[in-house]
Amino acid sequence: MPDSIAALFAGLPIDENFALVLAAMTVSLGASLITLVYNRRSISEPVDDSDGDIGALFESPASIVPHLVELRQRLVYALIGIVVATVIAGALTNTIIEILTEPVVTVLQQQYGEDINVTILDPTEGVTVFIRVAITTGIVFASPYVIAQVWIFIAAGLKPSERRMFYLLFPFAAGLFITGVAFAYFVMLPVALPFLYTFLDPVEPIVRIDSFIRFVTTVLLFVGLSFEMPLIFFVLAKLGVVNSKMLAQNWRIAVVLIAVLAALITPTPDPINMGIVAAPLILLYLLSIVLTRFANPPNRAEA
């Protein structure tokens, strides 16, 4: 089965491991879209706000019961999605671990030879890592479906303009996060790992699977979240908290803060790796200035 799935992506410039993960994410996205289409009527119908007084819903216990029932149903569906995705992820856990450890294996084999491998130092370490990776990957796989369930519950209470804003921002947020994770995996880690593992050159490193998986997933998560900067500023501009003029005038402070953030995210103390992280964040800050200008134009902000 995995070989047949990987064959579907044979024409793409990705290896078999990435093809399997991509196939799992494609299934998850497909399930999310089917869920949204199936529930499109409940999404489009506005919630009864009792003649504009939303607080009146909570004055009568009978009026809030249907909403609690709907919330319970969506939470159950989301939990089922996570369980199913975790089972699927369990079949791909060894593949996920191979993907996560590939950068360090490549670096150490180039430096020390073919006898360097990732090791297990505790009898239960392999089982612990397997379960942790399976659950984490399952949550990642299920995240589009879980977000779809949450959206079905809250969308009926939103205005059409607010729904359109969500449909615009959600793909943008997902794209920024995926870009950040890809940047950390393909650019940042290959540069940082040689520095870290060859810092004490006479000492031959031993890579422990548990600590390394924690390290890689932490770096991927924080870099991915840091790439959400333009979206955060866009939302703040929509709320009237910031505007493009404010961001442009305080760019020097922003550069200093980005340098500090890069130092916290970067696993190495050298300026080269800090610069690799800081450079895209500065570009994202410039993009934030442009987006906030669209979110809150100067003439409207001044009015």
Short mmCIF file of C-alpha atoms in Angstrom, two decimals:
data_model
loop_
_atom_site.label_atom_id
_atom_site.label_comp_id
_atom_site.label_asym_id
_atom_site.label_seq_id
_atom_site.Cartn_x
_atom_site.Cartn_y
_atom_site.Cartn_z
CA MET A 1 0.00 0.00 0.00
CA PRO A 2 2.71 2.59 0.85
CA ASP A 3 4.54 1.74 -2.38
CA SER A 4 1.38 2.30 -4.43
CA ILE A 5 0.74 5.64 -2.71
CA ALA A 6 4.30 6.76 -3.30
CA ALA A 7 3.96 5.78 -6.95
CA LEU A 8 1.26 8.43 -7.36
CA PHE A 9 3.88 11.09 -6.68
CA ALA A 10 6.62 9.42 -8.72
CA GLY A 11 6.76 12.28 -11.19
CA LEU A 12 7.34 14.90 -8.49
CA PRO A 13 10.81 15.87 -7.18
CA ILE A 14 10.18 14.30 -3.75
CA ASP A 15 11.29 11.00 -2.26
CA GLU A 16 9.05 8.17 -1.10
CA ASN A 17 8.92 9.29 2.54
CA PHE A 18 7.69 12.78 1.69
CA ALA A 19 5.24 11.26 -0.80
CA LEU A 20 3.61 9.18 1.95
CA VAL A 21 3.29 12.18 4.27
CA LEU A 22 1.93 14.31 1.44
CA ALA A 23 -0.64 11.61 0.64
CA ALA A 24 -1.79 11.52 4.29
CA MET A 25 -2.16 15.31 4.40
CA THR A 26 -4.05 15.23 1.10
CA VAL A 27 -6.53 12.73 2.55
CA SER A 28 -6.96 14.95 5.62
CA LEU A 29 -7.58 18.05 3.52
CA GLY A 30 -10.04 16.11 1.37
CA ALA A 31 -11.97 14.96 4.44
CA SER A 32 -12.07 18.54 5.69
CA LEU A 33 -13.43 19.86 2.40
CA ILE A 34 -16.07 17.11 2.26
CA THR A 35 -17.10 18.00 5.82
CA LEU A 36 -17.43 21.69 4.96
CA VAL A 37 -19.44 20.96 1.81
CA TYR A 38 -21.72 18.53 3.63
CA ASN A 39 -22.39 21.11 6.37
CA ARG A 40 -22.57 24.16 4.11
CA ARG A 41 -26.22 24.79 5.01
CA SER A 42 -25.54 25.02 8.75
CA ILE A 43 -22.57 27.28 8.03
CA SER A 44 -24.55 29.69 5.87
CA GLU A 45 -27.57 29.94 8.16
CA PRO A 46 -27.14 32.70 10.76
CA VAL A 47 -27.69 31.90 14.41
CA ASP A 48 -30.84 33.16 16.05
CA ASP A 49 -29.67 36.17 18.03
CA SER A 50 -33.09 36.95 19.56
CA ASP A 51 -33.71 40.19 17.63
CA GLY A 52 -30.14 41.32 17.84
CA ASP A 53 -29.66 40.67 21.55
CA ILE A 54 -27.14 37.86 21.65
CA GLY A 55 -27.14 37.96 25.44
CA ALA A 56 -30.77 36.87 25.44
CA LEU A 57 -29.63 33.45 24.31
CA PHE A 58 -28.10 32.88 27.74
CA GLU A 59 -31.12 34.11 29.70
CA SER A 60 -33.13 31.03 28.77
CA PRO A 61 -31.50 27.63 29.42
CA ALA A 62 -33.66 26.07 26.71
CA SER A 63 -32.23 28.40 24.06
CA ILE A 64 -28.62 27.47 24.74
CA VAL A 65 -29.14 23.68 24.87
CA PRO A 66 -29.04 23.23 21.06
CA HIS A 67 -25.74 25.11 20.93
CA LEU A 68 -24.24 22.91 23.66
CA VAL A 69 -25.45 19.80 21.84
CA GLU A 70 -23.88 21.08 18.62
CA LEU A 71 -20.62 21.87 20.45
CA ARG A 72 -20.53 18.38 21.96
CA GLN A 73 -21.13 16.83 18.55
CA ARG A 74 -18.32 18.82 16.95
CA LEU A 75 -15.91 17.95 19.76
CA VAL A 76 -16.76 14.25 19.39
CA TYR A 77 -16.21 14.41 15.63
CA ALA A 78 -12.90 16.23 16.17
CA LEU A 79 -11.75 13.61 18.69
CA ILE A 80 -12.70 10.79 16.32
CA GLY A 81 -10.72 12.53 13.59
CA ILE A 82 -7.66 12.76 15.84
CA VAL A 83 -7.92 9.07 16.79
CA VAL A 84 -8.25 7.96 13.16
CA ALA A 85 -5.39 10.23 12.10
CA THR A 86 -3.21 8.91 14.94
CA VAL A 87 -3.82 5.32 13.81
CA ILE A 88 -2.82 6.29 10.27
CA ALA A 89 0.19 8.17 11.64
CA GLY A 90 1.20 5.07 13.58
CA ALA A 91 1.68 3.24 10.29
CA LEU A 92 3.87 6.12 9.08
CA THR A 93 5.78 6.79 12.31
CA ASN A 94 8.99 5.11 11.18
CA THR A 95 8.81 7.16 7.99
CA ILE A 96 8.28 10.38 9.98
CA ILE A 97 11.23 9.56 12.24
CA GLU A 98 13.38 8.88 9.19
CA ILE A 99 12.41 12.27 7.74
CA LEU A 100 13.15 14.09 11.01
CA THR A 101 16.53 12.41 11.51
CA GLU A 102 17.67 12.64 7.88
CA PRO A 103 19.44 16.04 8.28
CA VAL A 104 21.60 14.94 11.20
CA VAL A 105 22.39 11.53 9.67
CA THR A 106 23.51 13.23 6.44
CA VAL A 107 25.68 15.74 8.30
CA LEU A 108 27.37 13.19 10.55
CA GLN A 109 27.97 10.70 7.76
CA GLN A 110 29.68 13.40 5.73
CA GLN A 111 31.80 14.38 8.72
CA TYR A 112 32.61 11.02 10.34
CA GLY A 113 31.73 8.29 7.86
CA GLU A 114 29.00 5.72 7.33
CA ASP A 115 29.14 4.27 10.87
CA ILE A 116 27.25 7.15 12.52
CA ASN A 117 23.63 6.35 13.37
CA VAL A 118 20.90 7.64 15.63
CA THR A 119 20.88 5.60 18.84
CA ILE A 120 18.58 4.53 21.68
CA LEU A 121 20.09 4.65 25.18
CA ASP A 122 17.09 3.58 27.26
CA PRO A 123 15.06 0.33 27.05
CA THR A 124 11.75 2.22 26.79
CA GLU A 125 13.05 5.09 24.68
CA GLY A 126 12.06 3.55 21.36
CA VAL A 127 8.47 2.93 22.47
CA THR A 128 8.20 6.41 24.02
CA VAL A 129 9.48 8.13 20.89
CA PHE A 130 7.22 6.04 18.66
CA ILE A 131 4.10 6.89 20.67
CA ARG A 132 5.00 10.59 20.94
CA VAL A 133 5.70 10.92 17.23
CA ALA A 134 2.53 9.00 16.32
CA ILE A 135 0.31 11.19 18.50
CA THR A 136 1.97 14.44 17.40
CA THR A 137 1.78 13.46 13.73
CA GLY A 138 -1.82 12.37 14.17
CA ILE A 139 -2.74 15.78 15.59
CA VAL A 140 -0.97 17.47 12.67
CA PHE A 141 -2.74 15.25 10.13
CA ALA A 142 -6.11 15.83 11.83
CA SER A 143 -5.67 19.60 12.27
CA PRO A 144 -7.51 20.56 9.02
CA TYR A 145 -10.45 18.34 9.99
CA VAL A 146 -10.48 19.66 13.57
CA ILE A 147 -10.39 23.26 12.33
CA ALA A 148 -13.27 22.44 9.97
CA GLN A 149 -15.35 21.14 12.89
CA VAL A 150 -14.62 24.24 14.96
CA TRP A 151 -15.46 26.44 11.98
CA ILE A 152 -18.81 24.71 11.43
CA PHE A 153 -19.73 25.51 15.03
CA ILE A 154 -18.76 29.20 15.05
CA ALA A 155 -19.44 30.18 11.42
CA ALA A 156 -23.21 30.46 11.83
CA GLY A 157 -22.72 33.21 14.39
CA LEU A 158 -20.48 35.31 12.15
CA LYS A 159 -21.33 37.95 9.61
CA PRO A 160 -20.77 37.15 5.90
CA SER A 161 -17.85 39.60 5.82
CA GLU A 162 -16.24 37.83 8.78
CA ARG A 163 -16.66 34.46 7.08
CA ARG A 164 -15.02 35.79 3.92
CA MET A 165 -12.14 37.09 6.04
CA PHE A 166 -11.64 33.62 7.53
CA TYR A 167 -11.67 31.97 4.10
CA LEU A 168 -9.00 34.46 3.04
CA LEU A 169 -6.78 34.31 6.11
CA PHE A 170 -6.82 30.58 6.87
CA PRO A 171 -5.04 29.43 3.67
CA PHE A 172 -2.63 32.34 4.11
CA ALA A 173 -1.87 31.28 7.71
CA ALA A 174 -1.41 27.65 6.70
CA GLY A 175 0.89 28.66 3.85
CA LEU A 176 3.03 30.85 6.12
CA PHE A 177 3.38 28.09 8.72
CA ILE A 178 4.28 25.45 6.13
CA THR A 179 6.79 27.85 4.58
CA GLY A 180 8.39 28.42 7.98
CA VAL A 181 8.63 24.70 8.69
CA ALA A 182 10.10 24.03 5.24
CA PHE A 183 12.61 26.87 5.73
CA ALA A 184 13.71 25.43 9.08
CA TYR A 185 14.02 21.89 7.72
CA PHE A 186 15.67 22.53 4.35
CA VAL A 187 17.72 25.67 5.10
CA MET A 188 18.23 26.28 8.81
CA LEU A 189 18.90 22.77 10.17
CA PRO A 190 21.42 21.75 7.47
CA VAL A 191 23.46 24.85 8.38
CA ALA A 192 23.03 24.67 12.16
CA LEU A 193 23.62 20.95 12.72
CA PRO A 194 27.20 20.82 11.40
CA PHE A 195 28.13 23.68 13.73
CA LEU A 196 26.49 22.03 16.73
CA TYR A 197 27.85 18.53 16.24
CA THR A 198 31.38 19.55 15.23
CA PHE A 199 31.83 22.27 17.85
CA LEU A 200 34.00 19.94 19.93
CA ASP A 201 35.81 18.48 16.96
CA PRO A 202 37.91 15.82 18.75
CA VAL A 203 34.76 14.37 20.33
CA GLU A 204 32.68 12.03 18.21
CA PRO A 205 28.97 12.74 18.79
CA ILE A 206 26.29 10.22 19.66
CA VAL A 207 22.81 11.25 18.55
CA ARG A 208 20.11 10.14 20.98
CA ILE A 209 16.77 9.72 19.23
CA ASP A 210 14.62 11.12 22.05
CA SER A 211 16.52 14.38 22.56
CA PHE A 212 17.04 14.92 18.84
CA ILE A 213 13.35 14.46 17.96
CA ARG A 214 12.46 16.95 20.70
CA PHE A 215 15.05 19.39 19.37
CA VAL A 216 13.93 19.17 15.73
CA THR A 217 10.20 19.40 16.45
CA THR A 218 10.75 22.40 18.74
CA VAL A 219 12.77 24.24 16.09
CA LEU A 220 10.25 23.44 13.35
CA LEU A 221 7.33 24.58 15.53
CA PHE A 222 8.83 27.91 16.65
CA VAL A 223 10.15 28.84 13.21
CA GLY A 224 6.78 27.97 11.68
CA LEU A 225 4.97 30.13 14.25
CA SER A 226 7.38 33.03 13.75
CA PHE A 227 6.46 33.09 10.07
CA GLU A 228 2.89 34.01 11.08
CA MET A 229 4.06 37.58 11.76
CA PRO A 230 2.33 39.20 8.72
CA LEU A 231 -0.98 37.57 9.60
CA ILE A 232 -0.76 38.70 13.22
CA PHE A 233 -0.09 42.30 12.20
CA PHE A 234 -2.90 42.14 9.63
CA VAL A 235 -5.41 41.06 12.29
CA LEU A 236 -4.13 43.74 14.68
CA ALA A 237 -4.55 46.33 11.94
CA LYS A 238 -8.11 45.15 11.33
CA LEU A 239 -8.77 45.64 15.04
CA GLY A 240 -7.28 49.13 14.90
CA VAL A 241 -4.36 48.32 17.21
CA VAL A 242 -1.60 49.06 14.67
CA ASN A 243 -1.30 50.63 11.22
CA SER A 244 1.25 50.65 8.43
CA LYS A 245 2.61 54.08 9.41
CA MET A 246 3.32 52.88 12.95
CA LEU A 247 5.16 49.79 11.70
CA ALA A 248 7.18 51.77 9.16
CA GLN A 249 8.25 54.38 11.73
CA ASN A 250 9.39 51.74 14.23
CA TRP A 251 11.32 49.50 11.83
CA ARG A 252 14.58 49.94 13.78
CA ILE A 253 12.98 48.65 16.96
CA ALA A 254 11.47 45.80 14.96
CA VAL A 255 14.87 44.81 13.58
CA VAL A 256 16.31 44.68 17.11
CA LEU A 257 13.38 42.58 18.35
CA ILE A 258 13.70 40.27 15.35
CA ALA A 259 17.41 39.84 16.11
CA VAL A 260 16.54 38.89 19.69
CA LEU A 261 13.86 36.48 18.47
CA ALA A 262 16.29 34.95 15.99
CA ALA A 263 18.82 34.48 18.78
CA LEU A 264 16.20 32.67 20.87
CA ILE A 265 15.04 30.45 18.01
CA THR A 266 18.48 29.69 16.56
CA PRO A 267 20.07 26.69 18.28
CA THR A 268 23.59 28.03 17.61
CA PRO A 269 25.28 31.19 18.96
CA ASP A 270 27.05 32.14 15.71
CA PRO A 271 25.85 35.20 13.75
CA ILE A 272 25.57 33.26 10.46
CA ASN A 273 22.71 31.07 11.63
CA MET A 274 21.10 34.03 13.40
CA GLY A 275 21.25 35.93 10.12
CA ILE A 276 19.67 33.00 8.26
CA VAL A 277 16.68 33.17 10.61
CA ALA A 278 16.55 36.97 10.92
CA ALA A 279 16.64 37.72 7.18
CA PRO A 280 13.28 36.11 6.28
CA LEU A 281 11.70 37.55 9.43
CA ILE A 282 12.75 41.05 8.36
CA LEU A 283 11.25 40.42 4.93
CA LEU A 284 8.07 39.21 6.61
CA TYR A 285 8.00 42.42 8.66
CA LEU A 286 8.17 44.43 5.45
CA LEU A 287 5.34 42.30 4.09
CA SER A 288 3.43 43.08 7.29
CA ILE A 289 3.71 46.80 6.55
CA VAL A 290 2.18 46.25 3.11
CA LEU A 291 -0.63 44.04 4.43
CA THR A 292 -1.54 46.42 7.25
CA ARG A 293 -1.81 49.18 4.67
CA PHE A 294 -4.49 47.13 2.88
CA ALA A 295 -6.16 46.15 6.16
CA ASN A 296 -6.31 49.71 7.47
CA PRO A 297 -5.65 52.31 4.73
CA PRO A 298 -4.11 55.59 5.96
CA ASN A 299 -7.10 57.72 4.93
CA ARG A 300 -9.52 55.46 6.81
CA ALA A 301 -7.19 55.20 9.81
CA GLU A 302 -6.89 58.98 10.04
CA ALA A 303 -10.65 59.40 9.69
#
